[in-house]
CSV table of C-alpha atoms in Angstrom, one decimal:
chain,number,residue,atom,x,y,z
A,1,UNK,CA,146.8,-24.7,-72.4
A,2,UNK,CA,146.7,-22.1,-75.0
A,3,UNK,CA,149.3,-24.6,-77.6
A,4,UNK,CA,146.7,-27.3,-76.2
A,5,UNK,CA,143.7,-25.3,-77.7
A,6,UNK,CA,145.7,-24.0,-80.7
A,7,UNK,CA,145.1,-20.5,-79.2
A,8,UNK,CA,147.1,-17.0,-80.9
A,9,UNK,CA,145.6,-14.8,-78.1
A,10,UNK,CA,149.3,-14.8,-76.7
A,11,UNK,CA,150.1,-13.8,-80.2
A,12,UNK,CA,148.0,-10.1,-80.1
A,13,UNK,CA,149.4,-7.2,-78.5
A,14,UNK,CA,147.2,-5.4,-77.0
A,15,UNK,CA,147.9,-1.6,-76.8
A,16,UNK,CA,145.7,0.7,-74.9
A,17,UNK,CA,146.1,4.2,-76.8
A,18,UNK,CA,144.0,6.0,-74.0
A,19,UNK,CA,146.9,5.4,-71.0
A,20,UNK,CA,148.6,7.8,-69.8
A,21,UNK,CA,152.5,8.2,-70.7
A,22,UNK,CA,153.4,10.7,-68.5
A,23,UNK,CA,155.2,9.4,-65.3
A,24,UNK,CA,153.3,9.2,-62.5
A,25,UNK,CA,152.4,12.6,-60.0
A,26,UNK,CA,154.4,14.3,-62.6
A,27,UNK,CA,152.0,17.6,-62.7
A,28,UNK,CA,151.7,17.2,-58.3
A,29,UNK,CA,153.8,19.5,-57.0
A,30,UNK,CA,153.6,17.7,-53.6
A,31,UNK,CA,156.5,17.6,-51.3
A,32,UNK,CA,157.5,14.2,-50.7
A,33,UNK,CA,159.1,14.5,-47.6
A,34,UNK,CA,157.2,12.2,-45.2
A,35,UNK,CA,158.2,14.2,-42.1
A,36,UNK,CA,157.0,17.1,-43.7
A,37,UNK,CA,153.8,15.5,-44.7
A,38,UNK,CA,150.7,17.9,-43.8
A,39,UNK,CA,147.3,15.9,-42.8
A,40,UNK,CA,144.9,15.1,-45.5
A,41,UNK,CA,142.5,17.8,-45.4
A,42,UNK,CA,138.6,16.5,-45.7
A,43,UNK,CA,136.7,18.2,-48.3
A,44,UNK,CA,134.0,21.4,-46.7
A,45,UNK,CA,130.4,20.4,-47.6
A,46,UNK,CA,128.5,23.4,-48.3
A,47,UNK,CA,124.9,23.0,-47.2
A,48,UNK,CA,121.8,23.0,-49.3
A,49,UNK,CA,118.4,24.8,-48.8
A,50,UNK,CA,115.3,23.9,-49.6
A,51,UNK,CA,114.0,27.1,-50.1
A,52,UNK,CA,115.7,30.3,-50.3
A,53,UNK,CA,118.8,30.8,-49.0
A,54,UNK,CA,119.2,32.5,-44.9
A,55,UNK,CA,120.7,35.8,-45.1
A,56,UNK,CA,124.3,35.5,-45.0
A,57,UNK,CA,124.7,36.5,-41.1
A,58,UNK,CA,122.7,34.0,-40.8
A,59,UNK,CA,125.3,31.5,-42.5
A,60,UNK,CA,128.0,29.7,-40.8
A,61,UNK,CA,131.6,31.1,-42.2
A,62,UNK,CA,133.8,28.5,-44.1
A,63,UNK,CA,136.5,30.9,-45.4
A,64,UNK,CA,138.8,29.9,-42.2
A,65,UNK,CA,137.8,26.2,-42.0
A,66,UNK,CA,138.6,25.5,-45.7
A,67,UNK,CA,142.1,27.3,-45.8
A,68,UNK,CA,143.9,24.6,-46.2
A,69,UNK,CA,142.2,23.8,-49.7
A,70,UNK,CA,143.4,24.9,-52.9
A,71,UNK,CA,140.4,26.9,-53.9
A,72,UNK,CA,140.8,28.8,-50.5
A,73,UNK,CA,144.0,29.4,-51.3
A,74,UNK,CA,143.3,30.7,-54.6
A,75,UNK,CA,141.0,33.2,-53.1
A,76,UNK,CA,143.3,34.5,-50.8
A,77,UNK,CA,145.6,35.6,-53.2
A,78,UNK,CA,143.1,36.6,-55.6
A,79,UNK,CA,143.1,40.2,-55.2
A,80,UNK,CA,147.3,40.7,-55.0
A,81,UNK,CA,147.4,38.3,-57.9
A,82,UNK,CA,145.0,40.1,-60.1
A,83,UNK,CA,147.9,42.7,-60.1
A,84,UNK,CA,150.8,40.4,-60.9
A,85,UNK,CA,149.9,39.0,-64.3
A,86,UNK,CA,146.5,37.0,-62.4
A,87,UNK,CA,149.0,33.9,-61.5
A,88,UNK,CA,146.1,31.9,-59.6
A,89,UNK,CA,144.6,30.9,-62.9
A,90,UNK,CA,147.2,28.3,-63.4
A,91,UNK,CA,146.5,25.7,-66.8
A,92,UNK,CA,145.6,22.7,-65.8
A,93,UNK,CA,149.4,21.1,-67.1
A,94,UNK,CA,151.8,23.2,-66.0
A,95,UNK,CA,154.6,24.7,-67.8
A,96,UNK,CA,158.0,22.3,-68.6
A,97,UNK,CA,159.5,24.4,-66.7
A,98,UNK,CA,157.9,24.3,-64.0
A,99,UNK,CA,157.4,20.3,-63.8
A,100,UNK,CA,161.0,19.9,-64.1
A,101,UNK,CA,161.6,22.1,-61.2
A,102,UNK,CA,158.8,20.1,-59.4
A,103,UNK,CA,161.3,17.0,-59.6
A,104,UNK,CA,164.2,18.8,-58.9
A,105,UNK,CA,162.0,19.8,-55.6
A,106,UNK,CA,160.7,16.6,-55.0
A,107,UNK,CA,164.1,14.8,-55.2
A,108,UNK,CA,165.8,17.4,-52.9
A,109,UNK,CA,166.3,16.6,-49.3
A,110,UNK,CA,169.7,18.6,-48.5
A,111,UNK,CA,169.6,21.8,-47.6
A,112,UNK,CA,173.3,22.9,-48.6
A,113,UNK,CA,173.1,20.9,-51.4
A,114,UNK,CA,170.2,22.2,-53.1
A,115,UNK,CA,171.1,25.8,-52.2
A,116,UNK,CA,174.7,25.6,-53.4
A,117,UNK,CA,174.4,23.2,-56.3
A,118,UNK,CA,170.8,23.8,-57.8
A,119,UNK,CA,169.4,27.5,-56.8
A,120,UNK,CA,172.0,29.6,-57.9
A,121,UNK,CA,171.3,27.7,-62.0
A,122,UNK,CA,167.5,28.6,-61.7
A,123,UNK,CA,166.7,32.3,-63.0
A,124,UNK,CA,165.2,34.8,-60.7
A,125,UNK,CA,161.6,34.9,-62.9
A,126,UNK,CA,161.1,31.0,-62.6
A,127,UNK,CA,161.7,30.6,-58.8
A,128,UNK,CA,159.1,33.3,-58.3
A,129,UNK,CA,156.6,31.2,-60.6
A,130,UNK,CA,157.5,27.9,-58.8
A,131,UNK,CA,156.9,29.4,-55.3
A,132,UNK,CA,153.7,31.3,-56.7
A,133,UNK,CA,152.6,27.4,-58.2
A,134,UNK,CA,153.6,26.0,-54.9
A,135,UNK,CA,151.7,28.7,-53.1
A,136,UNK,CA,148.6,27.3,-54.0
A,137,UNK,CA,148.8,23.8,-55.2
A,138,UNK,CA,151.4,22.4,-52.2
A,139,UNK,CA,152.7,24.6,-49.7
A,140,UNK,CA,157.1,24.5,-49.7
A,141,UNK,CA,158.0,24.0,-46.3
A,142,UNK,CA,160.8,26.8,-44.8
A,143,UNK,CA,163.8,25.5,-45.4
A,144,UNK,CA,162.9,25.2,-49.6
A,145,UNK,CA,161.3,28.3,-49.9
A,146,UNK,CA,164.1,30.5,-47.9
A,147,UNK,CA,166.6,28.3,-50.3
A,148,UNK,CA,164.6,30.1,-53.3
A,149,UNK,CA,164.7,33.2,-51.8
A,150,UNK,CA,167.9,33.5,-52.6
A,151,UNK,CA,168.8,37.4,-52.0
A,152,UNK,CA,165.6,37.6,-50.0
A,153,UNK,CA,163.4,37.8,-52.5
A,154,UNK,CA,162.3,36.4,-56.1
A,155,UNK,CA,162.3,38.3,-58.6
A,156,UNK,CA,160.9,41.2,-56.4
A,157,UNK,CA,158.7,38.8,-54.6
A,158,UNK,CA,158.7,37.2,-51.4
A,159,UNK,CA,155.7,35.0,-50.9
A,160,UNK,CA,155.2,33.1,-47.9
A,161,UNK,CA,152.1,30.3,-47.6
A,162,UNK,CA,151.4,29.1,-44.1
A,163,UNK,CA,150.8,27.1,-42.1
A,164,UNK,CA,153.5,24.9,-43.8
A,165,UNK,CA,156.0,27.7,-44.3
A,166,UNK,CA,156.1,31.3,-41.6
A,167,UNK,CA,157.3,34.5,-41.9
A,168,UNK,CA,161.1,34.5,-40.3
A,169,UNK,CA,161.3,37.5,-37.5
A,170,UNK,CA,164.7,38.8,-39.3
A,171,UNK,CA,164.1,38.8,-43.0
A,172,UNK,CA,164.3,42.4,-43.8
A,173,UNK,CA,167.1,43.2,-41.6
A,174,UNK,CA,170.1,43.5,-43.3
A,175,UNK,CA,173.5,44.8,-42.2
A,176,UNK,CA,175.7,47.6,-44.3
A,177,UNK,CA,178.4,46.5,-45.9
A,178,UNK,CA,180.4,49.2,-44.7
A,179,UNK,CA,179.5,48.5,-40.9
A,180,UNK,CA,180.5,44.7,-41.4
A,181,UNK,CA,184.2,46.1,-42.9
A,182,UNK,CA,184.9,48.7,-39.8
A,183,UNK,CA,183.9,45.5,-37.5
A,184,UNK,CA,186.5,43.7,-39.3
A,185,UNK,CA,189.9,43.3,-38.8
A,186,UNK,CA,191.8,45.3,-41.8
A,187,UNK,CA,193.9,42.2,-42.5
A,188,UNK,CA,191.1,39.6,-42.9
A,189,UNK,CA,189.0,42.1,-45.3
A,190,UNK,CA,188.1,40.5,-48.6
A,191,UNK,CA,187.2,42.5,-51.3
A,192,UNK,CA,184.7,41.2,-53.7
A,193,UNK,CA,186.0,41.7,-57.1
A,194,UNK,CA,184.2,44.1,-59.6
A,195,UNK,CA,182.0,43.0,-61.8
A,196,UNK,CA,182.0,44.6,-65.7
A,197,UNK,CA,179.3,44.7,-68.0
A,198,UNK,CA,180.2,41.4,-70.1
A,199,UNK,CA,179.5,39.2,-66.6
A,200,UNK,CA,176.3,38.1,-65.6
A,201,UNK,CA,174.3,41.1,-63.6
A,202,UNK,CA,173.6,39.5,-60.0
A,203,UNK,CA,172.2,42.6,-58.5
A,204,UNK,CA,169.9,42.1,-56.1
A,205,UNK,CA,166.1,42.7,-57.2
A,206,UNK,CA,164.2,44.9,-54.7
A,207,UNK,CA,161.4,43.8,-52.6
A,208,UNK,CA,158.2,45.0,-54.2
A,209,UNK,CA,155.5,42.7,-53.3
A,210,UNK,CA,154.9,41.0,-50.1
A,211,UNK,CA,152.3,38.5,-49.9
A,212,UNK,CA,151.8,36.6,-46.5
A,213,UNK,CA,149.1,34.4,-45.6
A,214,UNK,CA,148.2,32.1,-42.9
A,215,UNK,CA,151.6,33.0,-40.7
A,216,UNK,CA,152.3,35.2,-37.9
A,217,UNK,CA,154.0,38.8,-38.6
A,218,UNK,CA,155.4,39.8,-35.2
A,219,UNK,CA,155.6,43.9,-34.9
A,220,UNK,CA,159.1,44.2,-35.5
A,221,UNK,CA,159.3,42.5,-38.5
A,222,UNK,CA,156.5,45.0,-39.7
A,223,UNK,CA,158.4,47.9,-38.8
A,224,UNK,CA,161.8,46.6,-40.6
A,225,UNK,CA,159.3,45.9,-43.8
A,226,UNK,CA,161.2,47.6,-46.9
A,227,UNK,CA,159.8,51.0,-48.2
A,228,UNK,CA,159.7,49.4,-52.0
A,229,UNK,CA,156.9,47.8,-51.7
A,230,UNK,CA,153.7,48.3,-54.0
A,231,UNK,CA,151.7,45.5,-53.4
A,232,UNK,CA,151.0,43.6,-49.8
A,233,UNK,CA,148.7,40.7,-49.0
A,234,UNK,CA,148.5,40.3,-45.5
A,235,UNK,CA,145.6,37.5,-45.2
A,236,UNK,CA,144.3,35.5,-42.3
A,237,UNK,CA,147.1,36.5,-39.9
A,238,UNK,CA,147.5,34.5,-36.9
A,239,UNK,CA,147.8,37.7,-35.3
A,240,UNK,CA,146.8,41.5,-34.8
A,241,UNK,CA,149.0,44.1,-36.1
A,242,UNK,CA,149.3,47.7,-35.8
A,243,UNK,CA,147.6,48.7,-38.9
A,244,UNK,CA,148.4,52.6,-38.1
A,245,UNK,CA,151.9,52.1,-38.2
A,246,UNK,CA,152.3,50.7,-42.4
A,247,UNK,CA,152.0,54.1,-44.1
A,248,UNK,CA,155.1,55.0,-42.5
A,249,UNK,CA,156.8,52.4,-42.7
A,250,UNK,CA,155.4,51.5,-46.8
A,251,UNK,CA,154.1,54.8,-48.1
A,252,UNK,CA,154.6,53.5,-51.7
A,253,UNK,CA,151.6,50.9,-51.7
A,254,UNK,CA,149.3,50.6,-54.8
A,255,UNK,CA,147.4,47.1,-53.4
A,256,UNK,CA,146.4,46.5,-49.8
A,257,UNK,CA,145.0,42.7,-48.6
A,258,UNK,CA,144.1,42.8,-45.2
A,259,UNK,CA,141.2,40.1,-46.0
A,260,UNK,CA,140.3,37.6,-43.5
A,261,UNK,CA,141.7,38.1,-40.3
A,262,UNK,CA,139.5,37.0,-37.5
A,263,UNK,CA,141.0,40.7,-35.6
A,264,UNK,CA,139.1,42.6,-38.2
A,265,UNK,CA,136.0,41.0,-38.4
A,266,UNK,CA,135.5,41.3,-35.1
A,267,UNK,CA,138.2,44.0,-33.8
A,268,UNK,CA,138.5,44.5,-30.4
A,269,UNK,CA,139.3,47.6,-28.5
A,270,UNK,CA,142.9,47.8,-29.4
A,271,UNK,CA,142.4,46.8,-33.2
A,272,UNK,CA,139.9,49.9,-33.5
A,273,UNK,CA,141.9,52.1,-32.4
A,274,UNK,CA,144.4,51.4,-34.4
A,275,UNK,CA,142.4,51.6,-37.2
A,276,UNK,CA,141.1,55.2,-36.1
A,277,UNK,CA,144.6,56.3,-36.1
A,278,UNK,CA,146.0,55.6,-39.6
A,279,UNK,CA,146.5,58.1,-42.0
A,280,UNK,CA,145.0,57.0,-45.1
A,281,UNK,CA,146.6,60.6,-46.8
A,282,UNK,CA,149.5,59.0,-46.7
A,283,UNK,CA,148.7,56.3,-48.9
A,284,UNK,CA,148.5,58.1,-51.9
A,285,UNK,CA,149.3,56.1,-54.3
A,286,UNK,CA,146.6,53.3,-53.2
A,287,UNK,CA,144.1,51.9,-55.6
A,288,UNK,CA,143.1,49.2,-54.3
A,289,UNK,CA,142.3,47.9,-50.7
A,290,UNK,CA,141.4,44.5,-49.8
A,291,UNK,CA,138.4,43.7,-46.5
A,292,UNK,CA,136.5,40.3,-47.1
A,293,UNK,CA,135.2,38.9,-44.4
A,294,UNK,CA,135.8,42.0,-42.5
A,295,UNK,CA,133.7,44.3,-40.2
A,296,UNK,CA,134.6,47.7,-40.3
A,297,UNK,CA,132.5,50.4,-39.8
A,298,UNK,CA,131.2,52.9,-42.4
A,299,UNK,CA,132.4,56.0,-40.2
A,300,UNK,CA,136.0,54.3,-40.7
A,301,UNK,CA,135.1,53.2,-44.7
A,302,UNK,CA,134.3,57.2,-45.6
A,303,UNK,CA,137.9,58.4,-44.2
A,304,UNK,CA,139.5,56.1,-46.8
A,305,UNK,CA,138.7,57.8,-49.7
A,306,UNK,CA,138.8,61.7,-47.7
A,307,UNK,CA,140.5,63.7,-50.2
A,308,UNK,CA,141.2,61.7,-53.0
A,309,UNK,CA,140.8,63.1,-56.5
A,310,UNK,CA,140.4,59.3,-57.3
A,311,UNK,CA,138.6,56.8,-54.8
A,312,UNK,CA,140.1,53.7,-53.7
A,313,UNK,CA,138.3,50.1,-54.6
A,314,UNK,CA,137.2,48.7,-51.8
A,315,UNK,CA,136.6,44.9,-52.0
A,316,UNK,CA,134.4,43.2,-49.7
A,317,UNK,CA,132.1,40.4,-49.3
C-alpha cells in the first residue's frame, strides 16, 4: 500500500531520544527467585482529618503494619545508620558497583557455587554496602546473606533483615583452633601455611555492629553476642529478651536500638523487671539509646542517665 500511494513514511526512522537505555529492573535489587518470592505488600493509607488532628493515643499505630515497606524499613535503621556513614539515604541510581553485584545476585541460584566461585572476589567494604542496600530495598533471603557473611561478618557488620532472612541460633559460637587440633588425630593435622606481608591480609574483621530487625534472637544467642560491639539495633523483635543481661555480655556499646518491640510498649511483668534490673553504669560508653514506640516509665528513664558526667540521647516518638 505505501509503494501504491508513493508513501516514504517507511523511509523515516523514528528515534525516541526520551527511552530508557538501561536494561530493564536494572536499579531493582529484587530477588528473582520465584520460590523465594515474598507477597506484594499493599500500600498503608494514612487517614485524613477534617479538623485537627486526635491526639496521638488516640491514633491507630502503623509502624508494625507497614514493616514490610521500604520507608518502614528505612526508619528502623535510621538511628544505627545515622552512626555508620547515614546509609538509608541511598541515591536514587545506585552505585556501578552495586548494580553489578545486583546481577551477579539476581543470576545466582547455587549456593556452593556462588559462595566458592563469586564471594571470596568481592571485597569485604562492598558486601557490607550490598547487604545494607538489600536491607532496605529487597530483603536477601538466608542462604545469600550467610554466603556474604563470609567470616561472620562484613566488614565488621552483620545485618540481618527479617522476615525474609532470621538470626541463626549459632552465629557467634566459634570453636578454638587449638581445641579442634587436640580433638584431632596428630597424623591428619593440617597446618595452614603462614601468611607474609606481600600476600593478601584475610584476617578476619571483628564484629562491631549488630543490627537485627524483624527476626527472633533466642537467649542464647544473646548471651554468646561478641564483646566488640559498639553499635546494636535490635528492632521489632518477634520476641522478649532479657534486657538486663547485655551490659555484661556488650559493655563496649556507643548506640542502643531497642525501638519497636510490641514487649516494650506494653511490657509485661517479666519485661519490667528486667528492665528494673539493668545496670545502666555499666554502659559507659553509651551515647545514644533508641525507644520509639515504646512505653517506659519516667522512674525507669531518670536511672539512665544516674551518674553520667554526659547524658545519654534518648530518642522517642
Amino acid at each position: 500500500m505505501q509503494n501504491m500511494r508513493h508513501s516514504r513514511t517507511h523511509l523515516v526512522s523514528v528515534r525516541n531520544y526520551n527511552s530508557p537505555t538501561l536494561p530493564i529492573r536494572l536499579t531493582a535489587l529484587d530477588d528473582i527467585d520465584t520460590d523465594e518470592a515474598g507477597p506484594i505488600v499493599q500500600p498503608v493509607v494514612l487517614p485524613t482529618y477534617s479538623g485537627p488532628a486526635p491526639p496521638k493515643s488516640w491514633r491507630p499505630s502503623y509502624e508494625v503494619s507497614d514493616s514490610n515497606s521500604v520507608e518502614w524499613r528505612k526508619r528502623a535503621l535510621s538511628i544505627a545508620a545515622s552512626h555508620l556513614g547515614n546509609f538509608v539515604t541511598t541515591p536514587r541510581v545506585p552505585s556501578l558497583a552495586l548494580l553489578c553485584l545486583q546481577m551477579i545476585l539476581s543470576s545466582s541460584t547455587n549456593t556452593s557455587e556462588f559462595r566458592q566461585d563469586i564471594v571470596p572476589y568481592i571485597p569485604p567494604h562492598l558486601r557490607r554496602d550490598v547487604i545494607r542496600y538489600c536491607a532496605i530495598h529487597a530483603p536477601l533471603p538466608n542462604w545469600k546473606l550467610y554466603a556474604l557473611l563470609d567470616h561472620g561478618n562484613a566488614d565488621g557488620e552483620m545485618l540481618v533483615m527479617g522476615p525474609v532472612a532470621s538470626l541463626r541460633d549459632h552465629s557467634f559460637i566459634r570453636e578454638g583452633t587449638l581445641d579442634e587440633e587436640a580433638e584431632t588425630p596428630p597424623e591428619v593435622i593440617i597446618r595452614r601455611p603462614q601468611h607474609d606481608w606481600e600476600t593478601e591480609d584475610n584476617t578476619e574483621m571483628p564484629l562491631t555492629s549488630l543490627l537485627l530487625v524483624s527476626t527472633r534472637l533466642p537467649t542464647s544467642t544473646m548471651l554468646s553476642f561478641p564483646s566488640t560491639i559498639t553499635r546494636m539495633a535490635l528492632v521489632n523483635l518477634s520476641n522478649s529478651i532479657s534486657l538486663h543481661q547485655l551490659p555484661k555480655t556488650c559493655p563496649l556499646l556507643v548506640v542502643l536500638d531497642l525501638s519497636y518491640n510490641s514487649w516494650l510498649k506494653n511490657p509485661g511483668k517479666e519485661e519490667h523487671q528486667s528492665l528494673v534490673k539493668i545496670a545502666w553504669s555499666r554502659w559507659s560508653h553509651l551515647e545514644v539509646l533508641g525507644l520509639r514506640d515504646c512505653n517506659i516509665p519516667d522512674a525507669l528513664l531518670n536511672r539512665i542517665n544516674e551518674g553520667r558526667w554526659d547524658d545519654v540521647m534518648i530518642i522517642r516518638e
